[in-house]
Short mmCIF file of C-alpha atoms in Angstrom, two decimals:
data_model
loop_
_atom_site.label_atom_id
_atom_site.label_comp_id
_atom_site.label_asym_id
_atom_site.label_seq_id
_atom_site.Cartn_x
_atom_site.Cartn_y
_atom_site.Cartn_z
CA UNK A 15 0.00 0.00 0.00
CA UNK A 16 2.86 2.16 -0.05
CA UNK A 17 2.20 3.76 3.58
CA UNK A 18 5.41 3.10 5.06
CA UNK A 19 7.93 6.03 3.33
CA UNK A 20 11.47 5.17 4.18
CA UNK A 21 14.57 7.89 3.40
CA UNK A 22 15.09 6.15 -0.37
CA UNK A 23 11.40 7.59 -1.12
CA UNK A 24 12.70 10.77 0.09
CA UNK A 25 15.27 11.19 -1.73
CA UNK A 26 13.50 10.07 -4.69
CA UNK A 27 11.10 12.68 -4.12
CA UNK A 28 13.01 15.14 -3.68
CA UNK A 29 14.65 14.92 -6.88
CA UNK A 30 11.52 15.22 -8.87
CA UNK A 31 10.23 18.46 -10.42
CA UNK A 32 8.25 20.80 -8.20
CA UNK A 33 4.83 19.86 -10.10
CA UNK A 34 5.50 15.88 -9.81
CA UNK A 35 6.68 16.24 -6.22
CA UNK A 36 3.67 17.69 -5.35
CA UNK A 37 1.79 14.92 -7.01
CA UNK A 38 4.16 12.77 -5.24
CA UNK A 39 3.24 14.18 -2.12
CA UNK A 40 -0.50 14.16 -2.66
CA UNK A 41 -0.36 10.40 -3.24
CA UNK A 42 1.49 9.51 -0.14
CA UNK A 43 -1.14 11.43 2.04
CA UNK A 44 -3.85 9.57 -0.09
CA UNK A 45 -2.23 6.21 0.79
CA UNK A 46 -1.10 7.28 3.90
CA UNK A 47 -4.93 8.02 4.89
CA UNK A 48 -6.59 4.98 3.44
CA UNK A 49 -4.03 3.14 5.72
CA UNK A 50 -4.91 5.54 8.98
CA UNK A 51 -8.97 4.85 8.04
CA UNK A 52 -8.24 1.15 7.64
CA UNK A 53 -6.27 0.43 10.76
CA UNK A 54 -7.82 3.63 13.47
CA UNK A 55 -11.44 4.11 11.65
CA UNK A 56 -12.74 7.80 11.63
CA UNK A 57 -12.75 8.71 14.96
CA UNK A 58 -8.75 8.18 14.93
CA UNK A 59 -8.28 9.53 11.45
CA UNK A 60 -7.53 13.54 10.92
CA UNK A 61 -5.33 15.59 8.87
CA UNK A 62 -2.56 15.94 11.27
CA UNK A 63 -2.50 12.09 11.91
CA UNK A 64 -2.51 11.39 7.91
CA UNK A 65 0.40 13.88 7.26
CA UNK A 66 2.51 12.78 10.05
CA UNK A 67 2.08 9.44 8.80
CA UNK A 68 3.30 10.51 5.32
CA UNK A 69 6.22 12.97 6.32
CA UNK A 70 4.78 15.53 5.27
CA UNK A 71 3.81 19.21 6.94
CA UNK A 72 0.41 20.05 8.61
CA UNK A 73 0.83 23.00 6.19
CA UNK A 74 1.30 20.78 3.02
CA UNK A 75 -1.36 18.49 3.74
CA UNK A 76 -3.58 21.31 4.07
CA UNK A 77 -2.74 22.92 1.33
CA UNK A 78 -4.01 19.49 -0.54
CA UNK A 79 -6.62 19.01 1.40
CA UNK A 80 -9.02 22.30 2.78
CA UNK A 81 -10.84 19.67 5.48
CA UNK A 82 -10.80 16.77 7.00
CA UNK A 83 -14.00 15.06 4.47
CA UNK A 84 -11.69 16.01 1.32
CA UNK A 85 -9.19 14.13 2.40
CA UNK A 86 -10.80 10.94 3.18
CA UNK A 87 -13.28 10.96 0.25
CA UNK A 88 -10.48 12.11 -1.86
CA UNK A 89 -8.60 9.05 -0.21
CA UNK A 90 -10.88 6.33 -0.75
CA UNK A 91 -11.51 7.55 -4.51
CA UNK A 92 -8.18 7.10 -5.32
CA UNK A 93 -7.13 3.92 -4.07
CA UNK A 94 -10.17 2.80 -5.67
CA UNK A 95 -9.10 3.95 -8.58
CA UNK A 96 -5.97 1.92 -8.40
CA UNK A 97 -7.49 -1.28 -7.62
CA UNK A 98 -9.97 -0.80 -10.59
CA UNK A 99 -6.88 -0.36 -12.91
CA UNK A 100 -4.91 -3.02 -11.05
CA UNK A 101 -7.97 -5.68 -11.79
CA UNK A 102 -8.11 -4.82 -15.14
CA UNK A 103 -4.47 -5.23 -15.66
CA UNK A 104 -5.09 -8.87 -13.96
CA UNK A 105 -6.51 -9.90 -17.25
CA UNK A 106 -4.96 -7.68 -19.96
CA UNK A 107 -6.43 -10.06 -23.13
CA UNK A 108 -9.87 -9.73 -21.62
CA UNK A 109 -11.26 -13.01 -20.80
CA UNK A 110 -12.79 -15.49 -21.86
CA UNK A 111 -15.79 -17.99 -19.95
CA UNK A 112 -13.22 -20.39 -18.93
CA UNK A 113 -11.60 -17.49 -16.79
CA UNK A 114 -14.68 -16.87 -14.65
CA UNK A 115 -13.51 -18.30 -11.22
CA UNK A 116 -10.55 -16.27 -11.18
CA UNK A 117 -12.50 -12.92 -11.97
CA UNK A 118 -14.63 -13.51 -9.36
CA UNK A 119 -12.13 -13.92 -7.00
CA UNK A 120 -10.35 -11.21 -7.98
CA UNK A 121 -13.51 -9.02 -7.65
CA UNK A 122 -14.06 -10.26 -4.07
CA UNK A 123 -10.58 -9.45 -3.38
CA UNK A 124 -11.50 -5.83 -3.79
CA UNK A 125 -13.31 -5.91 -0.85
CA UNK A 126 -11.35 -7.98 1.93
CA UNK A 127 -8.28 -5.56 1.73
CA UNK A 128 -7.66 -2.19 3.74
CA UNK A 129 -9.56 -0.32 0.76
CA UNK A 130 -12.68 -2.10 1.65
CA UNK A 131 -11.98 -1.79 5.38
CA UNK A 132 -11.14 1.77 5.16
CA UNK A 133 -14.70 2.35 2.58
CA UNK A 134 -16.35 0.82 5.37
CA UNK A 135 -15.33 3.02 7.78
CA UNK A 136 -16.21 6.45 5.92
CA UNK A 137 -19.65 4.92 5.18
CA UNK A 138 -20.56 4.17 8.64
CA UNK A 139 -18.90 7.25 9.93
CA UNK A 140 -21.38 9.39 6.85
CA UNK A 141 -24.40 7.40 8.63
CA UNK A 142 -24.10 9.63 11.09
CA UNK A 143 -22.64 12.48 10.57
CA UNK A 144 -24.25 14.87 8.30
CA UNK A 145 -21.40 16.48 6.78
CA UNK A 146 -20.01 13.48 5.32
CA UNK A 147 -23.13 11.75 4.38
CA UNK A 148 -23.65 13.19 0.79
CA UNK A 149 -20.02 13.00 -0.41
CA UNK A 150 -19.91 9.29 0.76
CA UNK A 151 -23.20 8.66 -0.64
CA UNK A 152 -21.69 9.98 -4.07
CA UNK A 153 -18.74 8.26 -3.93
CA UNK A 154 -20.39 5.36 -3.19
CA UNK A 155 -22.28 5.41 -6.28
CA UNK A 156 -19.46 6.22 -8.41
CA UNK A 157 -17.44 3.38 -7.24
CA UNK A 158 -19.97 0.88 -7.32
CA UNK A 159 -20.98 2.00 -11.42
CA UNK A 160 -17.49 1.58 -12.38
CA UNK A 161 -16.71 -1.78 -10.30
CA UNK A 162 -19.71 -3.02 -11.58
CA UNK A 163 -18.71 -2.17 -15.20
CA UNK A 164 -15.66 -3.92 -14.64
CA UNK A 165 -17.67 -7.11 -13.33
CA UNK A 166 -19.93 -6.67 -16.37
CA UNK A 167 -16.57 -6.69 -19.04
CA UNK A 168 -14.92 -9.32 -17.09
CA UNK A 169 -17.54 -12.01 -16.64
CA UNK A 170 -18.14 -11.19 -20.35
CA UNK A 171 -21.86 -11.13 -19.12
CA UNK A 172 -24.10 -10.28 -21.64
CA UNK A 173 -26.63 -7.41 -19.98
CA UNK A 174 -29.36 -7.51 -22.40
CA UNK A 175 -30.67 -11.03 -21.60
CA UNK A 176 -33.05 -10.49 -18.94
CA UNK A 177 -31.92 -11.16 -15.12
CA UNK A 178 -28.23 -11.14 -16.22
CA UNK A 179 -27.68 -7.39 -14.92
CA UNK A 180 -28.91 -8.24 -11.39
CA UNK A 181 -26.90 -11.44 -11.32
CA UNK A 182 -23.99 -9.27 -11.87
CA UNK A 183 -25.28 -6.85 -8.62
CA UNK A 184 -25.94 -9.56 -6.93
CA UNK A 185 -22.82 -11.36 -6.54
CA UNK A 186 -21.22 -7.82 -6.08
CA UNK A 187 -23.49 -7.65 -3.32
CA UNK A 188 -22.19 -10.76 -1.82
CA UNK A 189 -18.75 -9.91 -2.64
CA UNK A 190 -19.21 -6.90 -0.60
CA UNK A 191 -20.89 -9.37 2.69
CA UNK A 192 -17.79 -11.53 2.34
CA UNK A 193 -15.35 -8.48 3.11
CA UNK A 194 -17.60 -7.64 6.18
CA UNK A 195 -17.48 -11.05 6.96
CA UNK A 196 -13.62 -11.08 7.36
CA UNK A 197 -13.32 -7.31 9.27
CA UNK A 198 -13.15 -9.20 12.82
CA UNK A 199 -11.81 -12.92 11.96
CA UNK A 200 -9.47 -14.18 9.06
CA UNK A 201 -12.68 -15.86 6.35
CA UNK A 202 -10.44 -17.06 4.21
CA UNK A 203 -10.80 -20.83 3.99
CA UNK A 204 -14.89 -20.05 4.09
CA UNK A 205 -14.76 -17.25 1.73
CA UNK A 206 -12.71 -19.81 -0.86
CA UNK A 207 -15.55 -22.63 -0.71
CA UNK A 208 -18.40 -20.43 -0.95
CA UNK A 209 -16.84 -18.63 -3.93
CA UNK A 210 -15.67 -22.12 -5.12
CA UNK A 211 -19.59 -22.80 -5.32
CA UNK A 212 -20.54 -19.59 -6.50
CA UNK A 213 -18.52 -19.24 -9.13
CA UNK A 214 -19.94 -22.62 -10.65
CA UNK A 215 -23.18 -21.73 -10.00
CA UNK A 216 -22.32 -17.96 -11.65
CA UNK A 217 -20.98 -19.36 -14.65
CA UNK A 218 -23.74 -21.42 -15.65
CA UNK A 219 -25.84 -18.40 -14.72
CA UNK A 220 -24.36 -15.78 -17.16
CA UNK A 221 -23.85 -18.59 -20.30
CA UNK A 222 -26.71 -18.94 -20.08
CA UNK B 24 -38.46 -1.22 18.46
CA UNK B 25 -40.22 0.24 21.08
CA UNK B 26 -37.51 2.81 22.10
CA UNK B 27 -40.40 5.58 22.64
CA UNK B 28 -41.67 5.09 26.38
CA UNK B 29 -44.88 6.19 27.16
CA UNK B 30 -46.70 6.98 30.22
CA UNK B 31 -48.73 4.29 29.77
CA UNK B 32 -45.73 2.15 29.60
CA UNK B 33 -44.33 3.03 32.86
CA UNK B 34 -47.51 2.91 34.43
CA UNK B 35 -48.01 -0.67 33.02
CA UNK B 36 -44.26 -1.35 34.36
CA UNK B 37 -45.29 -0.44 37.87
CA UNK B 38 -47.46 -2.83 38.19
CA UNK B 39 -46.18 -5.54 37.75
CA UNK B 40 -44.33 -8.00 40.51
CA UNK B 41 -40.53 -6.66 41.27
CA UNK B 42 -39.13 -9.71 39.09
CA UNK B 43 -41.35 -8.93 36.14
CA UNK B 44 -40.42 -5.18 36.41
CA UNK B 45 -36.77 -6.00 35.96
CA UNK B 46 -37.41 -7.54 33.18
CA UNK B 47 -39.44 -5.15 31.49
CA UNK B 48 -36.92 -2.35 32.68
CA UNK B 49 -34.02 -4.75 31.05
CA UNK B 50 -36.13 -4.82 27.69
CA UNK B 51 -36.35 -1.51 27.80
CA UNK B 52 -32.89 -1.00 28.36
CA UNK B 53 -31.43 -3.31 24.96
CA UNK B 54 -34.23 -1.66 22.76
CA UNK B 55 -32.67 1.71 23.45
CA UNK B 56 -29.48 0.50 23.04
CA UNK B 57 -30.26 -1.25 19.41
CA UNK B 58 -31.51 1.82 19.01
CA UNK B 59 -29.05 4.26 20.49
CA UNK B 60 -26.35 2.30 18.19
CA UNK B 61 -28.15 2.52 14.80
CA UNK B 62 -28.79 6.15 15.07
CA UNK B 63 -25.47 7.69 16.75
CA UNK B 64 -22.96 5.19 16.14
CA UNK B 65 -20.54 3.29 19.15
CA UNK B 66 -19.33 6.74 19.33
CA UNK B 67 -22.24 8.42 20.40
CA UNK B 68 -23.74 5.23 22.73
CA UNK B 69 -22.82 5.53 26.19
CA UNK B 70 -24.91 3.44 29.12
CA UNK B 71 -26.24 6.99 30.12
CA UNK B 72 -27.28 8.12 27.28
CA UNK B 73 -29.32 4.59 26.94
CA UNK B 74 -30.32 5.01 30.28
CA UNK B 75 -32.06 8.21 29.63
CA UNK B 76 -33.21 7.10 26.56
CA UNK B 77 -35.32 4.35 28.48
CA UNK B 78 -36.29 6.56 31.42
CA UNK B 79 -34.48 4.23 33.63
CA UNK B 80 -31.89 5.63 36.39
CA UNK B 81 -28.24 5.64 35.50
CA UNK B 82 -27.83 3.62 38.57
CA UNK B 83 -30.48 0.70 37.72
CA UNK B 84 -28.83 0.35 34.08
CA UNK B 85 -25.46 -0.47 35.68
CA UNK B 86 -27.07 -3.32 38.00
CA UNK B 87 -28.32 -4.82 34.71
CA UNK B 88 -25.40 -3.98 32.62
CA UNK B 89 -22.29 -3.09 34.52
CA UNK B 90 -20.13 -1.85 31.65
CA UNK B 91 -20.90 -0.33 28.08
CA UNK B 92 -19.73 -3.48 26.40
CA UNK B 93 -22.28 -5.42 28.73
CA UNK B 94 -24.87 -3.32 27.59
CA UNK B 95 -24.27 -3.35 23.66
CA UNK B 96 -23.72 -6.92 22.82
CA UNK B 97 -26.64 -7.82 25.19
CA UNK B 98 -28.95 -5.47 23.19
CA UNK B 99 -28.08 -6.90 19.57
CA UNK B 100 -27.72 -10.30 21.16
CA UNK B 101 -31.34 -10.07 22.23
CA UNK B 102 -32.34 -7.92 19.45
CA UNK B 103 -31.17 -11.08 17.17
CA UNK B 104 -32.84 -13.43 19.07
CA UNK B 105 -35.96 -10.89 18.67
CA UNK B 106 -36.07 -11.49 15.10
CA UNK B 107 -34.91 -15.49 14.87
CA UNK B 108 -38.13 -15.45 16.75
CA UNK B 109 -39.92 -13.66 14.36
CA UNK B 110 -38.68 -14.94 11.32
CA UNK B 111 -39.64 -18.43 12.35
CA UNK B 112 -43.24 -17.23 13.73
CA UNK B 113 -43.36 -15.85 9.82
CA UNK B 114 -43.83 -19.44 8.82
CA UNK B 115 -45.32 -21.75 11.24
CA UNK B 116 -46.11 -24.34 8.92
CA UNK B 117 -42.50 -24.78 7.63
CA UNK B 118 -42.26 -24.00 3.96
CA UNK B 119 -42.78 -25.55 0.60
CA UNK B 120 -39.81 -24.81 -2.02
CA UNK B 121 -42.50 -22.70 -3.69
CA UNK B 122 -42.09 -20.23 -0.28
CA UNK B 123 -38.23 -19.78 -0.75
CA UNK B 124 -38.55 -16.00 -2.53
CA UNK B 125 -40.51 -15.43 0.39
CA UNK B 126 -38.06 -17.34 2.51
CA UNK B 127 -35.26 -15.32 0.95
CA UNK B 128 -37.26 -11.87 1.30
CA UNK B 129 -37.44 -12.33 5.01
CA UNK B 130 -33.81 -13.25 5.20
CA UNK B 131 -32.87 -10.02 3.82
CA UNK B 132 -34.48 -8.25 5.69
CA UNK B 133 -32.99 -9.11 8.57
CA UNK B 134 -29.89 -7.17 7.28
CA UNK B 135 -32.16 -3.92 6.09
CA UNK B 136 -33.36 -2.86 9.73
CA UNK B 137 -31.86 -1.54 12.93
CA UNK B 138 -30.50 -4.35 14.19
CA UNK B 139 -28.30 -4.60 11.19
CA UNK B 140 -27.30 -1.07 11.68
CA UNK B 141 -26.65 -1.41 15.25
CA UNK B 142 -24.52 -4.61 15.18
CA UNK B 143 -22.67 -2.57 12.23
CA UNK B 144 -21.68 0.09 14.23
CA UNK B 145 -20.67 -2.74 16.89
CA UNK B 146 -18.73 -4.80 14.42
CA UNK B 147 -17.04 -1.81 12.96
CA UNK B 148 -15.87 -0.05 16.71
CA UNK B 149 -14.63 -3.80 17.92
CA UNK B 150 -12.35 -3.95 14.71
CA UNK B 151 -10.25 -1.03 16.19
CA UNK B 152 -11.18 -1.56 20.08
CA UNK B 153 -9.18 -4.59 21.63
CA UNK B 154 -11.59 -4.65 24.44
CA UNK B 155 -14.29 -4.84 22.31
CA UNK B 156 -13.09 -7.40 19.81
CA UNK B 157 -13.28 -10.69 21.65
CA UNK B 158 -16.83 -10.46 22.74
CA UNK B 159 -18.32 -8.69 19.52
CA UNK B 160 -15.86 -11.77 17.23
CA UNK B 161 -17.81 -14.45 19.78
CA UNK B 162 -21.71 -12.82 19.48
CA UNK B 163 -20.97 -12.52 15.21
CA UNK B 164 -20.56 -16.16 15.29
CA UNK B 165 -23.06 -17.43 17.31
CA UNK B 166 -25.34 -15.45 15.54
CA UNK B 167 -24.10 -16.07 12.03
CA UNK B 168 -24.54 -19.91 13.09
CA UNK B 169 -27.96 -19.46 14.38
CA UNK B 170 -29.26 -17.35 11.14
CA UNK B 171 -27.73 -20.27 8.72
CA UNK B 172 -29.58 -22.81 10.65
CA UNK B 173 -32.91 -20.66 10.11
CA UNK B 174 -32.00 -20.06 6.34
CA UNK B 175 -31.32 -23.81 6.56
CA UNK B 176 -34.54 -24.94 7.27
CA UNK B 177 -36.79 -22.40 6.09
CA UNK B 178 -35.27 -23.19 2.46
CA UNK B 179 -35.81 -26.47 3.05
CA UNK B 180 -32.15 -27.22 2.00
CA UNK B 181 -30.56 -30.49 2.05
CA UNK B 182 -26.92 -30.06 3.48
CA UNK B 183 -26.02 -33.50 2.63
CA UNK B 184 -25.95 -32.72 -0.82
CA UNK B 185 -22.36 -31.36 -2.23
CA UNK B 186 -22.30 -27.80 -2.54
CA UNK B 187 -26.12 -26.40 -0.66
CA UNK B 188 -24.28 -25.64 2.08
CA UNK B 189 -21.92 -23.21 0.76
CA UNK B 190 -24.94 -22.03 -1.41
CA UNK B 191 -26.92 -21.15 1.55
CA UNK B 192 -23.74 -19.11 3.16
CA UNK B 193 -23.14 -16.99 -0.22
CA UNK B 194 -26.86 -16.27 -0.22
CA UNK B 195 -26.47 -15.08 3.68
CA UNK B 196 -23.19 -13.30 2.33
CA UNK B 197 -25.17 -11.76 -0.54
CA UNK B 198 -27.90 -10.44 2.24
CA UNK B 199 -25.16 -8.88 4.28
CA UNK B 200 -24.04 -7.06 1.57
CA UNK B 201 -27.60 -5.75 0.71
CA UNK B 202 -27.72 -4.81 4.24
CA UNK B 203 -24.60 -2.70 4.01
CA UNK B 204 -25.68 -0.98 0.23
CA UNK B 205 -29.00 0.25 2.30
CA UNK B 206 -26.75 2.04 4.85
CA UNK B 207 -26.53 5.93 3.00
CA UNK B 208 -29.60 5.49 0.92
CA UNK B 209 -32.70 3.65 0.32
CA UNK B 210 -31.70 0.59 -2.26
CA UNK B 211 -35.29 -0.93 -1.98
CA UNK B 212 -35.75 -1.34 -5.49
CA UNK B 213 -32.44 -2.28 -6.72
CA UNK B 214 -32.94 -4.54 -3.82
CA UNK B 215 -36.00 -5.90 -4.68
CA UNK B 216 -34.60 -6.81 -8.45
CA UNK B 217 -31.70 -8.68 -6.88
CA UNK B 218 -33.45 -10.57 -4.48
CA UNK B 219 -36.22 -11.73 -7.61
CA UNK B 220 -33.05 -12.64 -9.91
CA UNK B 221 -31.54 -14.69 -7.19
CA UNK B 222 -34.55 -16.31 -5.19
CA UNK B 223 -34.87 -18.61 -8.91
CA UNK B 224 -31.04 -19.13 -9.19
CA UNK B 225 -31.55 -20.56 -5.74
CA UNK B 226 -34.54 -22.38 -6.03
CA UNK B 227 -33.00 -24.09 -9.17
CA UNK B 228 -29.83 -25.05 -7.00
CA UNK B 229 -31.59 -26.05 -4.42
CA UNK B 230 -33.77 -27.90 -5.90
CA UNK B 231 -30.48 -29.95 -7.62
#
């Protein structure tokens, strides 16, 4: 994840252009804060704690991010970002009906690491707070569109046969019950069967 | 939920024998808390502020409940047992395969209501509080196991058979995850399309 800067970073930072070190130094407060949500949840996560984390000045990390909701939201958008591009990368040749089990594991994956533990956290924190609650809600949405399109392209599922799309959601949606099934207790070995099964059933599903 | 006391409650409280009374005041006491906990978050739910909430004295709720982690798993502990209850009472007859979207229906909704949101909040707070952890890890389980056996029989599902029973967990998965889509807005009709789409995927797999 990239959270953990050592002195090499530094240096390597350093040596970049003004305009790509600040990039540079937006990124490691990005990472930097999905790791803080992930491993303190909201009530534990601020500014000050993400930019300490990242080496980086209160100042600097102000001047990227006005308040405390940018930062997170901003956070969470961009890691998902990277794990939409890192999926697709999985299977650069697209993929074909024989590849099925392994997309679906790879598109539960997305939600039993610190990006789904650190989502998590930001939605139950906007349940209750009103100031987060429409930016999460929004984000939300976004992310779930575009990790649903990349379900849809990956599964090669055909969306015009009736009952296909909700197939799809659906085994998002269970995707996204497995990663809250593994926030207190390692689900592994019960995650793998039921996706074993799933997948199976999935693939006869979407051939139709 | 009956959070909302009424004077008509309390008068009804009062007259009942001392033992009874407890009870009732110990009701009282988890409802607010199931409550307390879907509304304002661990955060925000203090024994006090449950206390107040159920016109008891601070003093009373710590006889029943002696510490705030007492109080909270207690309340979505009963609260759960509340709704096995009630999800059994929904078919007294048992159920015919041709009752499993209804089956399925009821199932989910067991993650769309307060309790859900309460033992959220719970589940979410014990994955950064060590003190928490233990006893909120312990209650998941026992009433994850409880809730399979439910789905279990109301689906009339044949464990024996290669396969049902990791069908029936990636259904309860798939639920969960419904449950945690409903959190910022009202997915009811998404919902709704899912659940259709996957009560006859079921029914043909569990049918074999």
């Amino acid at each position: 994840m990239g959270a953990v800067t050592t002195d090499a970073d530094d240096e390597r930072v350093e040596r970049l252009p003004k305009q790509d070190r600040s990039r540079a130094t937006r990124q490691r407060l990005l990472e930097a804060a999905v790791a803080c949500l992930a491993e303190r949840g909201w009530a534990g996560s601020t500014v000050s704690v993400v930019a300490e984390r990242a080496g980086v000045s209160r100042g600097a990390a102000q001047h990227h991010f006005p308040t405390r909701e940018d930062l997170f939201t901003a956070a969470v958008e961009y890691v998902a970002e990277e794990r939409s591009t890192a999926i697709r990368e999985l299977f650069p040749q697209g993929t074909a009906a024989a590849d099925r089990p392994a997309v679906i594991s790879a598109l539960v994956d997305l939600y039993t690491g610190p990006l789904f533990r650190a989502a998590l956290h930001l939605w139950v924190a906007a349940s209750n707070e009103e100031q987060l609650r429409p930016r999460v809600t929004e984000l939300e949405a976004r992310v779930g569109r575009e990790t649903h399109r990349i379900a849809v392209e990956l599964l090669a599922a055909d969306e015009s046969r009736p009952g296909v799309r909700e197939t799809v959601q659906g085994l998002l949606d269970m995707a996204r019950g497995l990663g809250l099934a593994n926030l207190l207790t390692d689900d592994t070995g019960r995650r793998d069967r039921v996706i074993a099964q799933w997948s199976e059933i999935l693939d006869r599903e979407i051939r139709g």
